CSV table of C-alpha atoms and ligand atoms in Angstrom, one decimal:
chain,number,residue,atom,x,y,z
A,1,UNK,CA,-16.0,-15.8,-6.7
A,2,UNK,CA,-15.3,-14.4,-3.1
A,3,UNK,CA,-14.2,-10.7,-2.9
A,4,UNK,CA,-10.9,-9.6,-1.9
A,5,UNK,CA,-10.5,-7.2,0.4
A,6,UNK,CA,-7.2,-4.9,0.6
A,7,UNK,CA,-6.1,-6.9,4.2
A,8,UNK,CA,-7.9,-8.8,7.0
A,9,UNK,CA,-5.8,-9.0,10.5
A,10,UNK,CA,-4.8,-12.5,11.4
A,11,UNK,CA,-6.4,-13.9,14.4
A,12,UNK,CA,-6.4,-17.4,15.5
A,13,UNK,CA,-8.2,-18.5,18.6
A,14,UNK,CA,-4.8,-17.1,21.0
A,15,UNK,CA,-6.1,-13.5,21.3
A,16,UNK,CA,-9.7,-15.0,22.1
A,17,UNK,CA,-7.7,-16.9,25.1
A,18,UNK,CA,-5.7,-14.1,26.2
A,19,UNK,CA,-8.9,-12.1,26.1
A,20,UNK,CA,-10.9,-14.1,28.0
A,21,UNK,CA,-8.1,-14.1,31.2
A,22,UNK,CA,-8.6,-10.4,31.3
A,23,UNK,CA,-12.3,-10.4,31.8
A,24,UNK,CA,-12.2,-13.3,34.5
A,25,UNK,CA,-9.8,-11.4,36.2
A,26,UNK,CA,-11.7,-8.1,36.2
A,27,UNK,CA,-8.8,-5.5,35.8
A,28,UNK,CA,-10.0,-4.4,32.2
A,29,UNK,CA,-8.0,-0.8,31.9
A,30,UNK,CA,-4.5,-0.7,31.4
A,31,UNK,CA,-3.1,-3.2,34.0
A,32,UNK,CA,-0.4,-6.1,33.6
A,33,UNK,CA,-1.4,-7.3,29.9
A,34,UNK,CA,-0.3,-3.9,28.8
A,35,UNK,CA,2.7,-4.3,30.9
A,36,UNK,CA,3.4,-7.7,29.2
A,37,UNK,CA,2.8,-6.7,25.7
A,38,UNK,CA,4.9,-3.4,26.1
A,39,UNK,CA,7.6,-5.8,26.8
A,40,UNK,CA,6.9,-8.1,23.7
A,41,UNK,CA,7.2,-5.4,21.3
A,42,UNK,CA,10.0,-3.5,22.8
A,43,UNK,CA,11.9,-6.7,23.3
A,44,UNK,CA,11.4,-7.8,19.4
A,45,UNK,CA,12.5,-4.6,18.3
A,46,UNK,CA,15.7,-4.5,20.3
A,47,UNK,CA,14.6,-1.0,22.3
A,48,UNK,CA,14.6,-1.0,26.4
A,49,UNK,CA,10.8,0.6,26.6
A,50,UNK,CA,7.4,0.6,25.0
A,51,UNK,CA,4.9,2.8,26.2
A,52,UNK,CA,1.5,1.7,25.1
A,53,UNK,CA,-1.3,4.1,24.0
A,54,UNK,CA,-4.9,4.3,22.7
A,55,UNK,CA,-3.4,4.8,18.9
A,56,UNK,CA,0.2,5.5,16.7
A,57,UNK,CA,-1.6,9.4,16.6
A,58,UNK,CA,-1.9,9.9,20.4
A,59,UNK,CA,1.6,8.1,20.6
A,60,UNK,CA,3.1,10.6,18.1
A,61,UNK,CA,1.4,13.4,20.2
A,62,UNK,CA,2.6,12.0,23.2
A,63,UNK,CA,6.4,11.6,22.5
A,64,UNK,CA,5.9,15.2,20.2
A,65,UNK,CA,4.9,17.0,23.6
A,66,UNK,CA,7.5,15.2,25.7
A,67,UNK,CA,10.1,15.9,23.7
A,68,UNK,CA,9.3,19.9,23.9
A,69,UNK,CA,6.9,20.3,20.4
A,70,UNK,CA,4.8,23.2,20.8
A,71,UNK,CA,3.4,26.8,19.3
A,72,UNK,CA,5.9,29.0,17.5
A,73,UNK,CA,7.7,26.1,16.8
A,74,UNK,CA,8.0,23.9,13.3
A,75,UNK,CA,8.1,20.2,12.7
A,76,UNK,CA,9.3,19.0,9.3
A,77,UNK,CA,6.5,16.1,7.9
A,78,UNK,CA,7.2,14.2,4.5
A,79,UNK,CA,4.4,15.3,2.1
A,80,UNK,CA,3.1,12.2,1.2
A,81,UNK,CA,1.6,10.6,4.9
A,82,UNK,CA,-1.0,9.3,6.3
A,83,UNK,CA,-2.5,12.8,7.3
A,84,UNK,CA,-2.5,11.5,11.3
A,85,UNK,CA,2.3,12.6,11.0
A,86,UNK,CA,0.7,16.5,10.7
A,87,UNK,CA,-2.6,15.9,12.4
A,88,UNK,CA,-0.2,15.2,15.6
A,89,UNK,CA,1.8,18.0,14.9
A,90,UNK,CA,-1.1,20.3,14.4
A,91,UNK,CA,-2.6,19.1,18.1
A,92,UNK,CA,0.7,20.6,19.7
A,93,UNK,CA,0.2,24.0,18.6
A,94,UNK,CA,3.4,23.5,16.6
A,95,UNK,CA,3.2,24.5,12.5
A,96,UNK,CA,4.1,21.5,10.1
A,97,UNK,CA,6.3,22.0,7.4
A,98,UNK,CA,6.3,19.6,4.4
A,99,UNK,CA,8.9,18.3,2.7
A,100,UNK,CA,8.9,16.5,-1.0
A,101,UNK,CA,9.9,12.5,-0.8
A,102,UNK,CA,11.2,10.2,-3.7
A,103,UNK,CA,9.1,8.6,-5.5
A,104,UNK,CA,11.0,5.1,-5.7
A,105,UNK,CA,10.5,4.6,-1.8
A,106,UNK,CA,7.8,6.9,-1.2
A,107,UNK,CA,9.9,8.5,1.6
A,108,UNK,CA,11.5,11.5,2.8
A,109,UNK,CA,13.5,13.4,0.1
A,110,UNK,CA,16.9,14.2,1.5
A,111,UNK,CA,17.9,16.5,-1.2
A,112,UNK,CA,14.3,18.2,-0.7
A,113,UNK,CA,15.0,18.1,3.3
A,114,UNK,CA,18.6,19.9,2.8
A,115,UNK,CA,17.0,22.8,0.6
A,116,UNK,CA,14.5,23.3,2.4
A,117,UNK,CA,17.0,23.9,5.7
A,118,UNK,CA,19.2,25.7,3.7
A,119,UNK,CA,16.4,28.4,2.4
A,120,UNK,CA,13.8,28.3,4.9
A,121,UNK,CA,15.6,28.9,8.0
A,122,UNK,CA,18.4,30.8,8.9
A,123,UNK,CA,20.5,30.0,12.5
A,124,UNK,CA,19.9,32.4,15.4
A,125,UNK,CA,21.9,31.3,18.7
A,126,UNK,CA,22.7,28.0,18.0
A,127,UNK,CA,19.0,27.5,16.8
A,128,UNK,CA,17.2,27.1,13.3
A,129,UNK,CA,14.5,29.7,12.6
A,130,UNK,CA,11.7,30.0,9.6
A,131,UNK,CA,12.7,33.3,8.3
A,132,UNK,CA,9.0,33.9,6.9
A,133,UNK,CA,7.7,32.8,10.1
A,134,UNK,CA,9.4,33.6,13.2
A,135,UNK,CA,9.1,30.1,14.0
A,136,UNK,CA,12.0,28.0,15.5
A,137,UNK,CA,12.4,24.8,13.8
A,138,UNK,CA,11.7,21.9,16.9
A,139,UNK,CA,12.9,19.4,14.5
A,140,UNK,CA,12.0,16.5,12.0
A,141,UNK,CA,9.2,13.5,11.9
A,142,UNK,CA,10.2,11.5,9.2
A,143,UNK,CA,7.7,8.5,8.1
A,144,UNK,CA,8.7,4.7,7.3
A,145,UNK,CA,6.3,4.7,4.7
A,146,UNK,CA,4.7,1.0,4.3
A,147,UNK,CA,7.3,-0.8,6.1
A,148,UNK,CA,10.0,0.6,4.3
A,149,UNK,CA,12.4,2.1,6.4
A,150,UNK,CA,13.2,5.7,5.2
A,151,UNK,CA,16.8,7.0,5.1
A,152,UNK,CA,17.2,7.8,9.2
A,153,UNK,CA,20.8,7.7,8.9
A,154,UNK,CA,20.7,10.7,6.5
A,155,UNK,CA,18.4,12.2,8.8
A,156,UNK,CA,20.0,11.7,11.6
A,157,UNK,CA,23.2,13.4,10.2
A,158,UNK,CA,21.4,16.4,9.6
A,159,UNK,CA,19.5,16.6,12.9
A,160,UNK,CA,22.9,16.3,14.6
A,161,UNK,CA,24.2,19.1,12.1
A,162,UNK,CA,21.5,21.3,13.1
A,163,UNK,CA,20.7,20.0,17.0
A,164,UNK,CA,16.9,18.7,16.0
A,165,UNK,CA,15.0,16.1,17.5
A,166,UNK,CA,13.4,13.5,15.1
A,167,UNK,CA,10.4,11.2,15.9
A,168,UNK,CA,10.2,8.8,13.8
A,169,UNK,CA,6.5,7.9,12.9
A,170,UNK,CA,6.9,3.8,12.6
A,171,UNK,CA,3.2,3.4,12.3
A,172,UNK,CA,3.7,1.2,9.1
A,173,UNK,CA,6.8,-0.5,9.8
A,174,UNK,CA,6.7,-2.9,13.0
A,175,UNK,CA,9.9,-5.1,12.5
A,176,UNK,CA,11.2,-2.9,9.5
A,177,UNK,CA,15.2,-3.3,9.6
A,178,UNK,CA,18.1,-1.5,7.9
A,179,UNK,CA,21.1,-3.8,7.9
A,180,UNK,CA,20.1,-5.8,10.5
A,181,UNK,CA,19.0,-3.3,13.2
A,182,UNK,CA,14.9,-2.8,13.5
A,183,UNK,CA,13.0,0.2,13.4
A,184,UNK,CA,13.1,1.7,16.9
A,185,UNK,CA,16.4,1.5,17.1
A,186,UNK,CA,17.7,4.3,15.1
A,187,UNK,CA,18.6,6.1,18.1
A,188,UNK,CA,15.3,8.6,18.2
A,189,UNK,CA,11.9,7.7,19.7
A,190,UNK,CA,9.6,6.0,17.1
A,191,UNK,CA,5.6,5.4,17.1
A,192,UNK,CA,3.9,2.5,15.7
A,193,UNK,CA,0.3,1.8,15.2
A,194,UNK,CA,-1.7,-1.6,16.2
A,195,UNK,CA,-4.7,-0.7,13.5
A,196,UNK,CA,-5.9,-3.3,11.2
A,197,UNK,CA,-4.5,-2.1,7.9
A,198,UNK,CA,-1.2,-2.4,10.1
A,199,UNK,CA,1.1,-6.1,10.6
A,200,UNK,CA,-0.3,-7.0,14.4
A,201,UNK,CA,-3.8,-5.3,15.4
A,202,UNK,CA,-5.0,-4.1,18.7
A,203,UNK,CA,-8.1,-2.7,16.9
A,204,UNK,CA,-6.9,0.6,18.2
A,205,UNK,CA,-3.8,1.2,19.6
A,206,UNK,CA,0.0,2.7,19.4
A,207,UNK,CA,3.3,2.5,21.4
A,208,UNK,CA,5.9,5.2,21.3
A,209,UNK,CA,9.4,3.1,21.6
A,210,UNK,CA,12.5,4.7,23.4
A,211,UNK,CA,16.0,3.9,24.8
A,212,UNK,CA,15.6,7.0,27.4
A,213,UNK,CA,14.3,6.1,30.4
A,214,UNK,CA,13.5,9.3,31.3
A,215,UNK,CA,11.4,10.3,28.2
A,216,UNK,CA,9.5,6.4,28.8
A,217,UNK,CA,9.0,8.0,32.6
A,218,UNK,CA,7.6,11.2,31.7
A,219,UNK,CA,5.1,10.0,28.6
A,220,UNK,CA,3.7,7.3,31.4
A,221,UNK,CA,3.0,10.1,33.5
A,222,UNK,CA,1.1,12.2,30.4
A,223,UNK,CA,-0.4,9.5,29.6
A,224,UNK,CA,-2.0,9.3,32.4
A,225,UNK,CA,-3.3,12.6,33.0
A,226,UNK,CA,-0.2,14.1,33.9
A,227,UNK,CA,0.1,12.2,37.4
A,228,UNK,CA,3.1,11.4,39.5
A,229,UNK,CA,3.1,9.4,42.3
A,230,UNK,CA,4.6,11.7,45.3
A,231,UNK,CA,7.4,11.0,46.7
A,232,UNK,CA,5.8,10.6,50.3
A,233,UNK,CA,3.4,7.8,48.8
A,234,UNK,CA,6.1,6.1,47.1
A,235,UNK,CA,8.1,6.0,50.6
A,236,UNK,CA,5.7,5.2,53.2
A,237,UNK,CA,3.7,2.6,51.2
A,238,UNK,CA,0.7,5.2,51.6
A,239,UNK,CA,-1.9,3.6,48.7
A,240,UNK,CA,-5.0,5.7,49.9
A,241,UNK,CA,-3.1,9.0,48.4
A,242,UNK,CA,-4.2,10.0,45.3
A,243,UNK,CA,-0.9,11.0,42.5
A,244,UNK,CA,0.0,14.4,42.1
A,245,UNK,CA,-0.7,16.6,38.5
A,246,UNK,CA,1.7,18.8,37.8
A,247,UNK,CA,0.8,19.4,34.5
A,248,UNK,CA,-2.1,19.1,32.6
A,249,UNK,CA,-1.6,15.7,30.7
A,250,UNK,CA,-4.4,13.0,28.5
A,251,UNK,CA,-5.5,9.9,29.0
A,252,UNK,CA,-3.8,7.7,26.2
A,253,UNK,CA,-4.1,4.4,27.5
A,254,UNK,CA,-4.6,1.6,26.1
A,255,UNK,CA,-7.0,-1.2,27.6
A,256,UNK,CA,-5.7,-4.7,28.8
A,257,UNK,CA,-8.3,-6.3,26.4
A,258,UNK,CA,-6.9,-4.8,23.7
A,259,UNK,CA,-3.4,-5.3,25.7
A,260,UNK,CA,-4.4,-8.9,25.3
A,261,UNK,CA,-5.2,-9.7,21.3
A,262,UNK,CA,-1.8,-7.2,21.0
A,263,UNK,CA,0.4,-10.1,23.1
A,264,UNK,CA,-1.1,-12.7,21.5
A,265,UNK,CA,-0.5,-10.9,18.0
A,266,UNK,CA,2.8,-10.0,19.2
A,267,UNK,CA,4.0,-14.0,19.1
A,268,UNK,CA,2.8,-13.7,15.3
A,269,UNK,CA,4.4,-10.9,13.9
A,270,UNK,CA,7.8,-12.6,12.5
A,271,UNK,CA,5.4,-15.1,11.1
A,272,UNK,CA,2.9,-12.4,9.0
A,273,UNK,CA,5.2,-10.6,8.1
A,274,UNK,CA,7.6,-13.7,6.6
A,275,UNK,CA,4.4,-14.5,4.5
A,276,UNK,CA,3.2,-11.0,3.2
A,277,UNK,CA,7.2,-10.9,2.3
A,278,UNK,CA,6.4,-14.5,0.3
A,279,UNK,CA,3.8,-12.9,-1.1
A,280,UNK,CA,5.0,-9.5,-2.3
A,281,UNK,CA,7.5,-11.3,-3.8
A,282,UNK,CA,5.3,-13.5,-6.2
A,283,UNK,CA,3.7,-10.1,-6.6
A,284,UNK,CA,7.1,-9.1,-8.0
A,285,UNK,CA,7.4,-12.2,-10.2
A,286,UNK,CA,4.0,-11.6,-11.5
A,287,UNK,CA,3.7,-8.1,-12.4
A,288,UNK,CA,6.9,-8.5,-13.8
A,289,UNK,CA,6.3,-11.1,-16.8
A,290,UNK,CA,2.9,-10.0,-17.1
A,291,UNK,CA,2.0,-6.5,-15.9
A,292,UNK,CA,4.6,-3.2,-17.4
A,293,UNK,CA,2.1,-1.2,-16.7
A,294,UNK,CA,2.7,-1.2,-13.0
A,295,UNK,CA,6.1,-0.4,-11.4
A,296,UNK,CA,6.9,-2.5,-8.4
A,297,UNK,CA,8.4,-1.2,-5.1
A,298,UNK,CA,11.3,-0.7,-5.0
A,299,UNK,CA,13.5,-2.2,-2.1
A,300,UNK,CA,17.0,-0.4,-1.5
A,301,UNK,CA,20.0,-2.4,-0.6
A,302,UNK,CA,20.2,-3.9,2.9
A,303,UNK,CA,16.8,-2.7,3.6
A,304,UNK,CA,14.0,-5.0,5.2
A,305,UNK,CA,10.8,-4.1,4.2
A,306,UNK,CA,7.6,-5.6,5.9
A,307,UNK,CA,4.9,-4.8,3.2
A,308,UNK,CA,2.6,-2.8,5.6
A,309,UNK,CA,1.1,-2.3,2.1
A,310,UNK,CA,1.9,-3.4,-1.5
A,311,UNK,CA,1.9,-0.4,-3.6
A,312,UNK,CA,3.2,-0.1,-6.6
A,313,UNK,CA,3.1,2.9,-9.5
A,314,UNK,CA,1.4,3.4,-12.6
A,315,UNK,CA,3.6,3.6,-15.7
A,316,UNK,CA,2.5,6.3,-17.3
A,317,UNK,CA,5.3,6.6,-19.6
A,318,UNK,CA,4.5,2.9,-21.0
A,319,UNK,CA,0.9,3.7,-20.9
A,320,UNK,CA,1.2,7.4,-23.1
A,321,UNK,CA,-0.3,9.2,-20.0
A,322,UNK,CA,0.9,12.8,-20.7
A,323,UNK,CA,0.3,14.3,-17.1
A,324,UNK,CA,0.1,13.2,-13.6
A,325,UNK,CA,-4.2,14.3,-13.3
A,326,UNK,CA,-4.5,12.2,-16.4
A,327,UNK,CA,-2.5,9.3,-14.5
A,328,UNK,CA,-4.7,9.7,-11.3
A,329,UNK,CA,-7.9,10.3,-13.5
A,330,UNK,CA,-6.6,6.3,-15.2
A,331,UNK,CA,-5.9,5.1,-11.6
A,332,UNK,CA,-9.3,5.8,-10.2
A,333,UNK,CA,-11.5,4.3,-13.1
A,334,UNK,CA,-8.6,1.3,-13.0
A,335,UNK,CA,-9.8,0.8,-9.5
A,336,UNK,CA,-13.1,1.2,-10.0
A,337,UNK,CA,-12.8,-1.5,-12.5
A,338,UNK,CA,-11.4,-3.9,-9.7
A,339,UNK,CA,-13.9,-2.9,-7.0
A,340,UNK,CA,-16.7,-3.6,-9.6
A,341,UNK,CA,-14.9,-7.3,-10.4
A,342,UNK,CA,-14.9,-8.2,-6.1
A,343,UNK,CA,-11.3,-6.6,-5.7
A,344,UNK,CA,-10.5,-4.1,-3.2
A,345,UNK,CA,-7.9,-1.9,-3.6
A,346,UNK,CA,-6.8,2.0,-2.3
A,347,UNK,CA,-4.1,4.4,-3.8
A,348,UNK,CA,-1.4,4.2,-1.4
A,349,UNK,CA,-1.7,7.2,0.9
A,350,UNK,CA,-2.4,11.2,0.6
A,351,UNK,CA,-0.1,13.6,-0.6
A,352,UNK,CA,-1.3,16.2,2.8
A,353,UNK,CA,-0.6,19.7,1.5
A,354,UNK,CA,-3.6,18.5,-1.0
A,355,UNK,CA,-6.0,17.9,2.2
A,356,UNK,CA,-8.6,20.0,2.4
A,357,UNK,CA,-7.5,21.4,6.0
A,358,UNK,CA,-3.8,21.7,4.7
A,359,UNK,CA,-4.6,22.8,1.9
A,360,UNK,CA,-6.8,25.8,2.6
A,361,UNK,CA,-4.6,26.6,6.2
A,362,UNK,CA,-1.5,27.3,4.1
A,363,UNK,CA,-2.4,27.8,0.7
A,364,UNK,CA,-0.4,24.7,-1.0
A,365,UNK,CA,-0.7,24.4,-4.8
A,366,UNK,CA,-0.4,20.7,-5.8
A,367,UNK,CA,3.6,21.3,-7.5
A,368,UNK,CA,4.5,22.7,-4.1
A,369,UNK,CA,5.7,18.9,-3.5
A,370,UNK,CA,5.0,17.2,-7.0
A,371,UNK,CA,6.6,13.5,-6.1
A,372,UNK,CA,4.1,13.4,-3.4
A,373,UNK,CA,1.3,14.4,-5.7
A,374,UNK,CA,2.4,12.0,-8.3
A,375,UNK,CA,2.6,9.4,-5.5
A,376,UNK,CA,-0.7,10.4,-4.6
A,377,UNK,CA,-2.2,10.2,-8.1
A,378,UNK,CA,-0.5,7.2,-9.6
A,379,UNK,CA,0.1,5.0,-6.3
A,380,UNK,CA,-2.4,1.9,-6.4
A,381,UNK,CA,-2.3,-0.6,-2.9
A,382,UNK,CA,-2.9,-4.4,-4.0
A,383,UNK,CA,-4.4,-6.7,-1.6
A,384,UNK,CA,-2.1,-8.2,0.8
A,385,UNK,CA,-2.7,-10.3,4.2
A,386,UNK,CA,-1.9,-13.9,5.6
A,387,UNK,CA,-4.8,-15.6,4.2
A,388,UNK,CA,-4.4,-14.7,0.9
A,389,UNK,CA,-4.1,-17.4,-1.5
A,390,UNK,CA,-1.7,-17.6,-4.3
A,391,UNK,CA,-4.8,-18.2,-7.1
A,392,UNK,CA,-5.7,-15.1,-5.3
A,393,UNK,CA,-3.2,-13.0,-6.2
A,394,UNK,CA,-3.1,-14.6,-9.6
A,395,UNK,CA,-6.5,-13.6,-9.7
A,396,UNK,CA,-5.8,-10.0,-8.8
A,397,UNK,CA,-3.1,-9.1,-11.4
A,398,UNK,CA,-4.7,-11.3,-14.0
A,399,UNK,CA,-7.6,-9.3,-13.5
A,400,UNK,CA,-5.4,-5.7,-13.7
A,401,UNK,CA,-4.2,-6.9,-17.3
A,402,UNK,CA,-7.8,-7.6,-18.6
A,403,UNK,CA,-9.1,-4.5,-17.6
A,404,UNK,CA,-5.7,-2.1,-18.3
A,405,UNK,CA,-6.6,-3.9,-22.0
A,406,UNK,CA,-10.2,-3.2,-21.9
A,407,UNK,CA,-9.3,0.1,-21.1
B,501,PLP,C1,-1.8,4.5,10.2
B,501,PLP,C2,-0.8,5.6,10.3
B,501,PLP,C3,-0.9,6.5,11.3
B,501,PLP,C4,-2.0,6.5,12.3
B,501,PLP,O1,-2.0,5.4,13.1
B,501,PLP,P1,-3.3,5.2,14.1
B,501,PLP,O2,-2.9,4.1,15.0
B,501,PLP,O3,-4.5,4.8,13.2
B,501,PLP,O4,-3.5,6.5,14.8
B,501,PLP,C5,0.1,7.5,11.4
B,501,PLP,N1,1.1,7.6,10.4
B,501,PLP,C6,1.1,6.7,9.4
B,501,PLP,C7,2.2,6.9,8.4
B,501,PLP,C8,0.2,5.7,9.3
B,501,PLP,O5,0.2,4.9,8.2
């Protein structure tokens, strides 16, 4: 029996095609490709500009430091994220401040988020500030964890409330909808990521989506070292002049070979994500009659999820697990089991203030946010891409239940 792998992009020979137009025409760094696949993705997620980077970390960055991020200020970050959301903050100089999530969606707690504003920070001329710190809260990055949107509107409100800019981090949730209107187009800037464990694949790459022109303007320019064309070059058709660099800005480009696979995975994306919804729902249907132990995700009303990842909970109450170490201690040898039977899975993501980095900065204990440390413990990703087979998946819960019983 093959092995399984947790996902495999979905290539056909289109993105070999589109590929090989960019090298016969030479112009390999960010060029028209880019342009055209900025324009896909924006267009398909209903937002007026896509600005295309080298990853969803450097896009987070990016839009972060546009939109004013920097030292002496905080960013609120869900605990329980792929440790790139507080990476990026951490880059800007800013300090991020984690927030608890629920453990039904795996996203940002509101409750948690309105305590935390409430006892944290105190208002100081029309601004929030940390009253430990000093520090002047910049605002909010929630996370659509897995494809599931979180609960912007919520957010929103309270970013209003408090005058806070949110940056969504979308890295997961390409064509993620809440009634009807996609992911990008909650009224904030949002970053998703084109890496392989996400929907479409660039190998690398990111794109920060935006409604304001002027923000799409100014992270072109930082993207590209901080350059503006001058005004005098721009008038008089001078070409020879070299831009002007005001400020002291990266180079987050993307390339147009990878500007090519991302068009030609761009035409796919309603397509994989239709089937990996097809499939997490015989997921559904089949941990359900056969599988207690594991607690599938949970979808809210009238949201869209795109199963980034499949990732369901262990049931520790069914299974007599006292404690949430026991649970993660049950979860590893579980998937050690399946990696040792050909079957590749991964608990679902990190629960940061745990990291090593976060951990020892800022001196988090694990109960500081215990429904992302639960998450992180008891969370177990199944195997989910296009190719997959139905006797696949029958294979990979079948397999669950013989070893949960061997157990
Ligand atoms: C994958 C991921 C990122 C990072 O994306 P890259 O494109 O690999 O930089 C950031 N945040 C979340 C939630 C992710 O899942």
């Amino acid at each position: 029996m093959s092995n399984i792998p947790v996902t495999i992009p979905y290539f056909t020979d289109e993105e070999a095609k589109e590929v090989e137009k960019v090298l016969a025409s030479g112009w390999v760094a960010q060029g028209p490709m880019v342009g055209k696949f900025e324009e896909a993705i924006s267009e398909h997620e209903g937002i007026a500009y896509g600005v295309a980077t080298t990853s969803c970390t450097s896009a987070l960055h990016l839009a972060m430091v546009a939109k004013g991020l920097k030292a002496c200020m905080d960013a609120i970050v869900p605990a329980f994220t792929f440790v790139a959301t507080a990476n990026a903050v951490v880059e800007t100089g800013a300090t991020p401040v984690f927030v608890d999530i629920y453990r039904e969606t795996f996203n940002i707690n509101i409750e948690e988020l309105e305590s935390l504003l409430d006892k944290q920070y105190h208002e100081e001329d029309g601004k929030l500030i940390n009253s430990q710190t000093g520090n002047t809260l910049w605002g909010i990055v929630p996370v659509h964890e897995f494809g599931l949107c979180c609960n912007i509107h919520k957010v929103n409100e309270l970013a209003k409330k408090y005058n806070l800019q949110v940056i969504e981090d979308a890295a997961c949730a390409l064509g993620a909808m809440i009634d009807g209107v996609h992911e990008g187009a909650f009224g904030n800037p949002s970053c998703v990521s084109f890496h392989p464990r996400k929907s479409i694949t660039t190998g690398e790459g990111g794109m920060v989506l935006t409604d304001d022109e002027g923000l799409a303007k100014r992270m072109k320019e930082l993207r590209t070292h901080g350059s503006t064309v001058s005004a005098d070059a721009r008038h008089k058709g001078k070409g020879f002049l070299l831009p002007e660099f005001n400020e002291a800005g990266y180079n987050y480009r993307m390339t147009d070979i990878q500007g090519a696979v991302g068009l030609a995975q761009a035409k796919k994306l309603d397509y994989i994500v239709e089937e990996k919804r097809k499939k997490a729902a015989l997921y559904d249907q089949l941990i359900r009659d056969t599988l207690p132990e594991l607690i599938t995700p949970f979808v809210p009303e009238g949201y869209f999820h795109t199963y980034q990842s499949y990732v369901c909970m262990l049931n520790c109450d069914r299974l007599g697990i006292a404690d949430t170490k026991k649970g993660g201690e049950y979860r590893n040898n579980l998937l050690q089991r399946l990696e040792d039977k050909g079957i590749a899975t991964r608990q679902g993501t990190h629960a940061v203030h745990m990291l090593g980095y976060y951990k020892n900065t800022y001196g988090y204990a694990p109960e500081d946010y215990p429904n992302a440390y639960a998450c992180d413990h008891l969370s177990i990703t199944l195997p989910l891409y296009v190719q997959m087979s139905d006797e696949d998946q029958r294979r990979v819960v079948q397999t669950i239940r013989e070893e949960i019983d061997n157990m």
